Short mmCIF file of C-alpha atoms in Angstrom, two decimals:
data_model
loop_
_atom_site.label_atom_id
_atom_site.label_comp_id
_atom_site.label_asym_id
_atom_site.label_seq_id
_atom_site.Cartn_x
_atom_site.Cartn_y
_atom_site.Cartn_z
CA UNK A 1 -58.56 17.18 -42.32
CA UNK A 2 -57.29 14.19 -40.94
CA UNK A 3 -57.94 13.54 -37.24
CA UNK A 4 -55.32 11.49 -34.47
CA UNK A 5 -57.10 11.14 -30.99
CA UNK A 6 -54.05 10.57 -28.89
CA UNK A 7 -55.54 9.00 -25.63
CA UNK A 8 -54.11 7.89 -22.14
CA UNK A 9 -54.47 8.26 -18.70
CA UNK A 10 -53.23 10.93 -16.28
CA UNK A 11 -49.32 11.18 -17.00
CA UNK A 12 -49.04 8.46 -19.61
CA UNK A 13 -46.54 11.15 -21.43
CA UNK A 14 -49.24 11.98 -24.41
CA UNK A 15 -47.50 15.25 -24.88
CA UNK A 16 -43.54 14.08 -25.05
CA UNK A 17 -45.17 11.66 -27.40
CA UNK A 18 -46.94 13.96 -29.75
CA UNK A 19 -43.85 16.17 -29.36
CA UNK A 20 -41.98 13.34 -31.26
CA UNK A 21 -44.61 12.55 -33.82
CA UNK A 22 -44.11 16.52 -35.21
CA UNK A 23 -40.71 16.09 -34.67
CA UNK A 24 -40.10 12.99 -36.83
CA UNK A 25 -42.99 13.77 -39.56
CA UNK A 26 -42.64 17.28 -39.63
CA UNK A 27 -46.73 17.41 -41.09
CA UNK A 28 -48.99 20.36 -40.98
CA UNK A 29 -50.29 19.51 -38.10
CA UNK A 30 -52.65 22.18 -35.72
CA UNK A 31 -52.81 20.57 -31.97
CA UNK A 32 -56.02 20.32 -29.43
CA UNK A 33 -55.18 20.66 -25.59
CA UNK A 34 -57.91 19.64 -23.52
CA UNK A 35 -56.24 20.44 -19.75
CA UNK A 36 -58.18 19.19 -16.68
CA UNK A 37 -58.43 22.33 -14.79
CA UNK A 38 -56.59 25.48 -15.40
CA UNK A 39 -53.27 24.80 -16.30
CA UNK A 40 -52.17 24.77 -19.91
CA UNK A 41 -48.61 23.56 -19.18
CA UNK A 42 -48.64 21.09 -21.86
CA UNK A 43 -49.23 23.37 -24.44
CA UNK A 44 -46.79 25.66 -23.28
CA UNK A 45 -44.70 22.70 -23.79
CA UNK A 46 -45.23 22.06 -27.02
CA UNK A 47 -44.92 25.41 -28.51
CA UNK A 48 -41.36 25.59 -26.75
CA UNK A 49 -40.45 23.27 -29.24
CA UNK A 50 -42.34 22.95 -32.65
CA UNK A 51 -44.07 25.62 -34.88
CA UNK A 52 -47.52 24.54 -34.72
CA UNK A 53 -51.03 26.13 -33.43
CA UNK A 54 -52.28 25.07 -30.87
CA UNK A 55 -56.15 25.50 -29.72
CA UNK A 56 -56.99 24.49 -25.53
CA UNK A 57 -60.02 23.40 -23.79
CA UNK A 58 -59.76 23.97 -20.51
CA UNK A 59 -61.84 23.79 -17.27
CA UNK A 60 -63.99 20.70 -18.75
CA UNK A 61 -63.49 17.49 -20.48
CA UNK A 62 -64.18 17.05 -24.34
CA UNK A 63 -65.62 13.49 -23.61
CA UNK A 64 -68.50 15.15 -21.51
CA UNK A 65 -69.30 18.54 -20.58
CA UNK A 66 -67.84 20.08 -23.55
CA UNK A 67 -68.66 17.59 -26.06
CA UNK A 68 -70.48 20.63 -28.12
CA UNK A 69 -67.82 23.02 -28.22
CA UNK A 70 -65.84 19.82 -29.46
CA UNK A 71 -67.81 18.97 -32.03
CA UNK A 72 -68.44 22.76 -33.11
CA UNK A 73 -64.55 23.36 -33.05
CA UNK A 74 -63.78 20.33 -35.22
CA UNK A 75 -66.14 22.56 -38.07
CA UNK A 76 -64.61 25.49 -37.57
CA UNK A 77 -61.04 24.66 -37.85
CA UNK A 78 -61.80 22.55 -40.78
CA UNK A 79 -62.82 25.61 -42.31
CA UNK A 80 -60.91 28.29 -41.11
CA UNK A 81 -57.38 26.37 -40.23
CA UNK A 82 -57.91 23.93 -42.99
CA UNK A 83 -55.01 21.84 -41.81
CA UNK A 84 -53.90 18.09 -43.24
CA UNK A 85 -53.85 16.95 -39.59
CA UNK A 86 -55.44 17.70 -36.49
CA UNK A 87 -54.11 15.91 -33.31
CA UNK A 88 -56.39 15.99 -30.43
CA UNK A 89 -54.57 15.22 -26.60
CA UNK A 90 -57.68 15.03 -24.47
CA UNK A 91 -57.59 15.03 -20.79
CA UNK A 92 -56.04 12.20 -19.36
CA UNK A 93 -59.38 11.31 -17.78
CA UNK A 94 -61.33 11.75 -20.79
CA UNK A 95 -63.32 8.50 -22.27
CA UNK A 96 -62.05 7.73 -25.81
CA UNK A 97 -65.57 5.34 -26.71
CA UNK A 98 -67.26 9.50 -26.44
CA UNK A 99 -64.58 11.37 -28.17
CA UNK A 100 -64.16 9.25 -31.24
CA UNK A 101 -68.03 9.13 -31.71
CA UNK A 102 -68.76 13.08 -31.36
CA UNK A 103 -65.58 13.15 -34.09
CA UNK A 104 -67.48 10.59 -36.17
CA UNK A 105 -70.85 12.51 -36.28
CA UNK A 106 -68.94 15.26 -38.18
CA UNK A 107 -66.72 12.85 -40.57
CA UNK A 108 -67.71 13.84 -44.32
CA UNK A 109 -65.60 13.94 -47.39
CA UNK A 110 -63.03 16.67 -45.44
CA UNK A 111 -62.66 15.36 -42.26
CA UNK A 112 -61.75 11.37 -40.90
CA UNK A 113 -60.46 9.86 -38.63
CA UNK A 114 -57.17 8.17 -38.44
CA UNK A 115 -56.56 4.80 -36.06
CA UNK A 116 -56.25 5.83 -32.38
CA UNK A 117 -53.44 5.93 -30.54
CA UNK A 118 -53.79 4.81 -26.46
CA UNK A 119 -50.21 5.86 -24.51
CA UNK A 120 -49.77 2.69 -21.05
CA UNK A 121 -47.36 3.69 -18.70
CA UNK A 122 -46.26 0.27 -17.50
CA UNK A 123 -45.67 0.92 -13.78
CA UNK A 124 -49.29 2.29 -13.21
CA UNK A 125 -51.07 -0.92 -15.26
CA UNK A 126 -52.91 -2.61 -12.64
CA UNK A 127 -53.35 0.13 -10.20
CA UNK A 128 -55.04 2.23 -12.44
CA UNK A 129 -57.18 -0.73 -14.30
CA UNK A 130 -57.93 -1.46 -10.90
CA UNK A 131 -58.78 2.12 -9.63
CA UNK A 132 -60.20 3.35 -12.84
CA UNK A 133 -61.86 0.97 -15.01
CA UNK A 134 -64.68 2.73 -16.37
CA UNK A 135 -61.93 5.76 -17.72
CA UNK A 136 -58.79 2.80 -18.06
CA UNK A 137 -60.12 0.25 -19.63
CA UNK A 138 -62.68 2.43 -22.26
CA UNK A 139 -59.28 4.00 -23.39
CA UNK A 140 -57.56 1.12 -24.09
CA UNK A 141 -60.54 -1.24 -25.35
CA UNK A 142 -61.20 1.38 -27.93
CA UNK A 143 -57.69 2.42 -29.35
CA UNK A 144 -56.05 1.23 -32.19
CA UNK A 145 -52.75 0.99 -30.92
CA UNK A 146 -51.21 0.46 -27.63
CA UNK A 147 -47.45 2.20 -27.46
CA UNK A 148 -45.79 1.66 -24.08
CA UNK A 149 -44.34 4.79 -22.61
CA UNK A 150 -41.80 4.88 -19.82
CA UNK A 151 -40.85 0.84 -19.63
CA UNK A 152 -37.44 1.46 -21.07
CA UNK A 153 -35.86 -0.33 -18.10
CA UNK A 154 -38.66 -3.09 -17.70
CA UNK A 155 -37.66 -6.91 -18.38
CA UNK A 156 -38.98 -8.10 -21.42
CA UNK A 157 -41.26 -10.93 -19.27
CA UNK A 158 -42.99 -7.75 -17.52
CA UNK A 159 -43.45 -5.99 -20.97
CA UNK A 160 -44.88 -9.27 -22.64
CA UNK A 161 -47.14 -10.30 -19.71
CA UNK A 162 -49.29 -6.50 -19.79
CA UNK A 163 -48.94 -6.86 -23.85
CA UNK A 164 -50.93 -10.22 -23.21
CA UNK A 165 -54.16 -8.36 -20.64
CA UNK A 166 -54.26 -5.73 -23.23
CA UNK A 167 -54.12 -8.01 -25.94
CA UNK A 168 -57.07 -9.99 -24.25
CA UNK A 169 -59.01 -6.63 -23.64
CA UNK A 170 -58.31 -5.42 -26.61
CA UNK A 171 -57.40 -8.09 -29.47
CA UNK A 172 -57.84 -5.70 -32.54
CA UNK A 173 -55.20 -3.55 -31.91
CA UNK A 174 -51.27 -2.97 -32.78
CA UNK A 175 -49.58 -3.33 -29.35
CA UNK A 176 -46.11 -1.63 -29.31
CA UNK A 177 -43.81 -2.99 -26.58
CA UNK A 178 -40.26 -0.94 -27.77
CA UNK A 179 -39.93 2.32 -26.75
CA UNK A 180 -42.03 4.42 -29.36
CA UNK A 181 -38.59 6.43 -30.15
CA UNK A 182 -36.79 3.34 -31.65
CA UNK A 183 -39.70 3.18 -33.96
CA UNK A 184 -38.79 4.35 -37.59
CA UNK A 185 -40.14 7.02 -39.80
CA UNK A 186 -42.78 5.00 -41.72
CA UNK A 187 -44.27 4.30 -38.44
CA UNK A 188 -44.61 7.57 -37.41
CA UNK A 189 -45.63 8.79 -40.91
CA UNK A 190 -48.39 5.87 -40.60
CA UNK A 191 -50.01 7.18 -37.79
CA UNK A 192 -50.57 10.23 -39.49
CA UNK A 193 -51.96 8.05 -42.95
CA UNK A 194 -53.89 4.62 -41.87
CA UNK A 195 -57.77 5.04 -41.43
CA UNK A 196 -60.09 3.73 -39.04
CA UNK A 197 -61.62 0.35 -39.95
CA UNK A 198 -64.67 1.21 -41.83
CA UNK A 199 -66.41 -1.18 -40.32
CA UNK A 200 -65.72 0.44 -36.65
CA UNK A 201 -68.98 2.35 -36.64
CA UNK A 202 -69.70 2.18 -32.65
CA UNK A 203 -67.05 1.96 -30.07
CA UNK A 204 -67.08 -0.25 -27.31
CA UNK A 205 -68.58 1.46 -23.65
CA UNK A 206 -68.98 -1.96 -21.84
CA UNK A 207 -66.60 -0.53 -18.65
CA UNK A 208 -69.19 2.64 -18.38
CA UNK A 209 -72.24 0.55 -18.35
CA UNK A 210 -71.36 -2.11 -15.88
CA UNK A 211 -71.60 1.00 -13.98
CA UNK A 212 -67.89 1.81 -12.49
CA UNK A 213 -67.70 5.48 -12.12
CA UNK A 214 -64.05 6.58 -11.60
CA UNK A 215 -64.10 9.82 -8.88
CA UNK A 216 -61.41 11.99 -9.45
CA UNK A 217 -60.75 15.18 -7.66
CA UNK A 218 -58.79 18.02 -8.71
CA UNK A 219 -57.37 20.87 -6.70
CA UNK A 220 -55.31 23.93 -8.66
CA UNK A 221 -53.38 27.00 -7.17
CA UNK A 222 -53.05 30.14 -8.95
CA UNK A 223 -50.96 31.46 -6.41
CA UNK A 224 -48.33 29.70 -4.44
CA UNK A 225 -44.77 30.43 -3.27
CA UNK A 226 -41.89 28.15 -1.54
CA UNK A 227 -39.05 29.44 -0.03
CA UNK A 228 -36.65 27.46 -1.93
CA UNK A 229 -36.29 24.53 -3.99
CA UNK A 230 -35.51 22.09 -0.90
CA UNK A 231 -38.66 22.79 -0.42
CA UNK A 232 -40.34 21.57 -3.24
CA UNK A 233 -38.86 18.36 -3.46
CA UNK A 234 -39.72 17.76 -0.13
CA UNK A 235 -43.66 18.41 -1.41
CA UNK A 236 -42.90 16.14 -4.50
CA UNK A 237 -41.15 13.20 -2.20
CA UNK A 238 -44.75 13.48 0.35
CA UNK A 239 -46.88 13.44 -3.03
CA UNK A 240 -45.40 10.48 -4.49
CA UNK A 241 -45.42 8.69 -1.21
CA UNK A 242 -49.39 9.45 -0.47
CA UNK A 243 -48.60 11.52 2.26
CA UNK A 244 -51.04 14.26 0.71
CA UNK A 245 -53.39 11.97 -0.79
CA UNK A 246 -53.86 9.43 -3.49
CA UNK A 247 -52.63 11.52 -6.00
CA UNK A 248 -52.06 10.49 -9.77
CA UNK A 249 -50.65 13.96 -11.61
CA UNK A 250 -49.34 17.02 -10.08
CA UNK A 251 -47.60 19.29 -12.29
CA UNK A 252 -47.14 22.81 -12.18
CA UNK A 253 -44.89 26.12 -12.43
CA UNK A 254 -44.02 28.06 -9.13
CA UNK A 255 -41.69 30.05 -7.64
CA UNK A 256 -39.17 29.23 -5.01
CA UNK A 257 -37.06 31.21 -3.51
CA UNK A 258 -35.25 33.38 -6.30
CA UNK A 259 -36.14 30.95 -9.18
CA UNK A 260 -39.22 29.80 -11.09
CA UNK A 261 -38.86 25.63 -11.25
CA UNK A 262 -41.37 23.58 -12.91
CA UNK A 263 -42.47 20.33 -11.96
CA UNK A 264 -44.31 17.07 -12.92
CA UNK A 265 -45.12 14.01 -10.64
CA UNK A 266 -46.58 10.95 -12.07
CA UNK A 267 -46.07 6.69 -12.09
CA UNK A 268 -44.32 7.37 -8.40
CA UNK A 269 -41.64 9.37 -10.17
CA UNK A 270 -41.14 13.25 -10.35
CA UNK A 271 -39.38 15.59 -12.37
CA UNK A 272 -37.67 19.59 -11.58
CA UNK A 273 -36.87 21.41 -14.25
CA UNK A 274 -36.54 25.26 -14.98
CA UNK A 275 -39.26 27.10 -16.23
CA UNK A 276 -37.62 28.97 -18.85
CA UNK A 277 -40.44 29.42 -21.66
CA UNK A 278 -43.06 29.00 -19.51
CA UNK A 279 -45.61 32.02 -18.18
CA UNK A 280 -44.17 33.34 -14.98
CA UNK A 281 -47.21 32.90 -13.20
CA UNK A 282 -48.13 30.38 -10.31
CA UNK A 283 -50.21 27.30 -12.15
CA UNK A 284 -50.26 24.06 -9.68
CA UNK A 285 -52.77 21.24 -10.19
CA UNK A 286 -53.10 18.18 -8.47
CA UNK A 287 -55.02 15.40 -9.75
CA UNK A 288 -56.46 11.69 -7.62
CA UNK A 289 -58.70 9.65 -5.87
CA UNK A 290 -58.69 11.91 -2.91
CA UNK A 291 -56.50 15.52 -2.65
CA UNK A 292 -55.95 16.75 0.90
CA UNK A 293 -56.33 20.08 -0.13
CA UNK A 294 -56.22 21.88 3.35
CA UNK A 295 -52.60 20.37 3.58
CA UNK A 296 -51.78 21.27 0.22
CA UNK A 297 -52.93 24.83 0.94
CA UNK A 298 -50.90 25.05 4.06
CA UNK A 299 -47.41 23.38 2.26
CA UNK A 300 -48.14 25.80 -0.91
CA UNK A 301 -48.91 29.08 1.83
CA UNK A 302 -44.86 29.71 2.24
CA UNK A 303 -44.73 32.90 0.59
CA UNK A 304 -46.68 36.00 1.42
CA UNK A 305 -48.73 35.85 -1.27
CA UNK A 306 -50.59 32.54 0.09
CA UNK A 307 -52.45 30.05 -2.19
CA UNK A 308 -55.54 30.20 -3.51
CA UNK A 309 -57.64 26.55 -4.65
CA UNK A 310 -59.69 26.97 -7.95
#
């Protein structure tokens, strides 16, 4: 079993990337969701559109507080699962020095690990270097590859000047400035192929120890209800703009009015979709520095059912 850590911080777009990478190498590949919180949209996601199993760790973070249930799982679906390829998403404020070294306690002659990949959104670079460092700059200083996501309409001076701080934080690794999709199939098929360096025994934790803790807050609704889809965008415009806090992620599936909508905020942009394939159930989660959760509560409390913070 062959294992691809696919790191990146909160709504880098990990899961429309790993998405592609079945889609263009069409492996045996079994998929690990670690969601922050309760929701498990982005597997939901991904079995909309491939074949694959998918296993989810939920309500804890595979870097830290579930590190043991990590390790044990790796075991166990070596043995039971016994796929070629496991691809492991973890949180998006998970610490990719931990991961990769509970995954290298338990590397033998059936399981290693392949070079790991670290998703940058471009727009979010220096605000979240500069907000995050100790979770921002241990993902990127310990990847093996750098793909932009989400710079498709970036001048090539913006994409070459954050290619040349990651290249200084990080000079080891393959930095990939064109959009990951425009890559060809021996790339992909790489990913799933090229080894580790052997000689990468420890991974590099200097952002934890100079002692720059990231706080991140997290609020989640398992029951909320707008009165119509005006509404919603009208949440998504305030979350985007700070109005309910300094919020990195929201995403979620709800109800408004007579239709179930899902959405996804991220990089100051946000998305509406329908939630056809998804659980019709309330799952809301929003992710940041700070989360004004009593205003949440009373912009989510539309419907008679209320909201209710987990």
């Amino acid at each position: 079993m062959k294992i691809l850590v696919i790191s990146g911080f909160l709504g880098a777009g990990k899961t429309t990337f790993i998405k592609e990478l079945i889609r263009r190498t069409g492996k045996n590949v079994v998929v690990m969701e670690n969601e922050y919180g309760e929701v498990n949209l982005d597997s939901q996601e991904i079995s909309q559109t491939s074949d694959v199993d998918i296993l989810e760790f939920a309500e804890g973070c595979i870097c830290c507080s579930m590190k043991d249930s990590f390790a044990s799982s790796l075991l166990t679906i070596s043995s039971s699962l016994d796929p070629e390829y496991l691809v492991v998403e973890p949180t998006g404020i998970g610490k990719l020095s931990s991961i990769l070294a509970t995954a290298q306690k338990y590397e033998y002659e059936r399981i290693s690990l392949l070079r790991p990949v670290t998703i940058v959104t471009l727009q979010s670079f220096y605000r979240y270097r500069r907000e995050h460092p100790d979770i921002y700059l241990d993902q990127i200083e310990n990847s093996s590859r750098i793909v932009f996501s989400k710079g498709e309409n970036e001048s090539p001076d913006v994409l070459e000047k954050i290619a040349a701080e990651i290249r200084r934080l990080n000079p080891r690794a393959e930095i990939v400035c064109r959009h990951y999709t425009q890559q060809d199939d021996a790339w992909w098929n790489g990913l799933l192929e090229e080894e580790r360096a052997a000689e990468c025994s420890t991974w590099n934790t200097a952002a934890e120890s100079a002692g720059r803790a990231s706080k991140i807050h997290e609020c989640t609704f398992a029951k909320a209800r707008l009165r119509n889809p005006a509404e919603l965008i009208v949440l998504l415009e305030d979350v985007i703009r700070g109005e309910l806090g300094d919020i990195s992620r929201a995403k979620g599936v709800l109800q408004c009015g007579g239709e179930w909508l899902r959405f996804d905020a991220a990089d100051s942009r946000y998305g509406v979709t329908g939630a056809e394939g998804y659980a019709q159930e309330t799952q809301c989660v929003f992710i940041g520095r700070t989360v004004k959760r009593r205003a949440l509560f009373d912009r989510l409390n539309a419907g008679t059912d209320g909201a209710v913070e987990t």
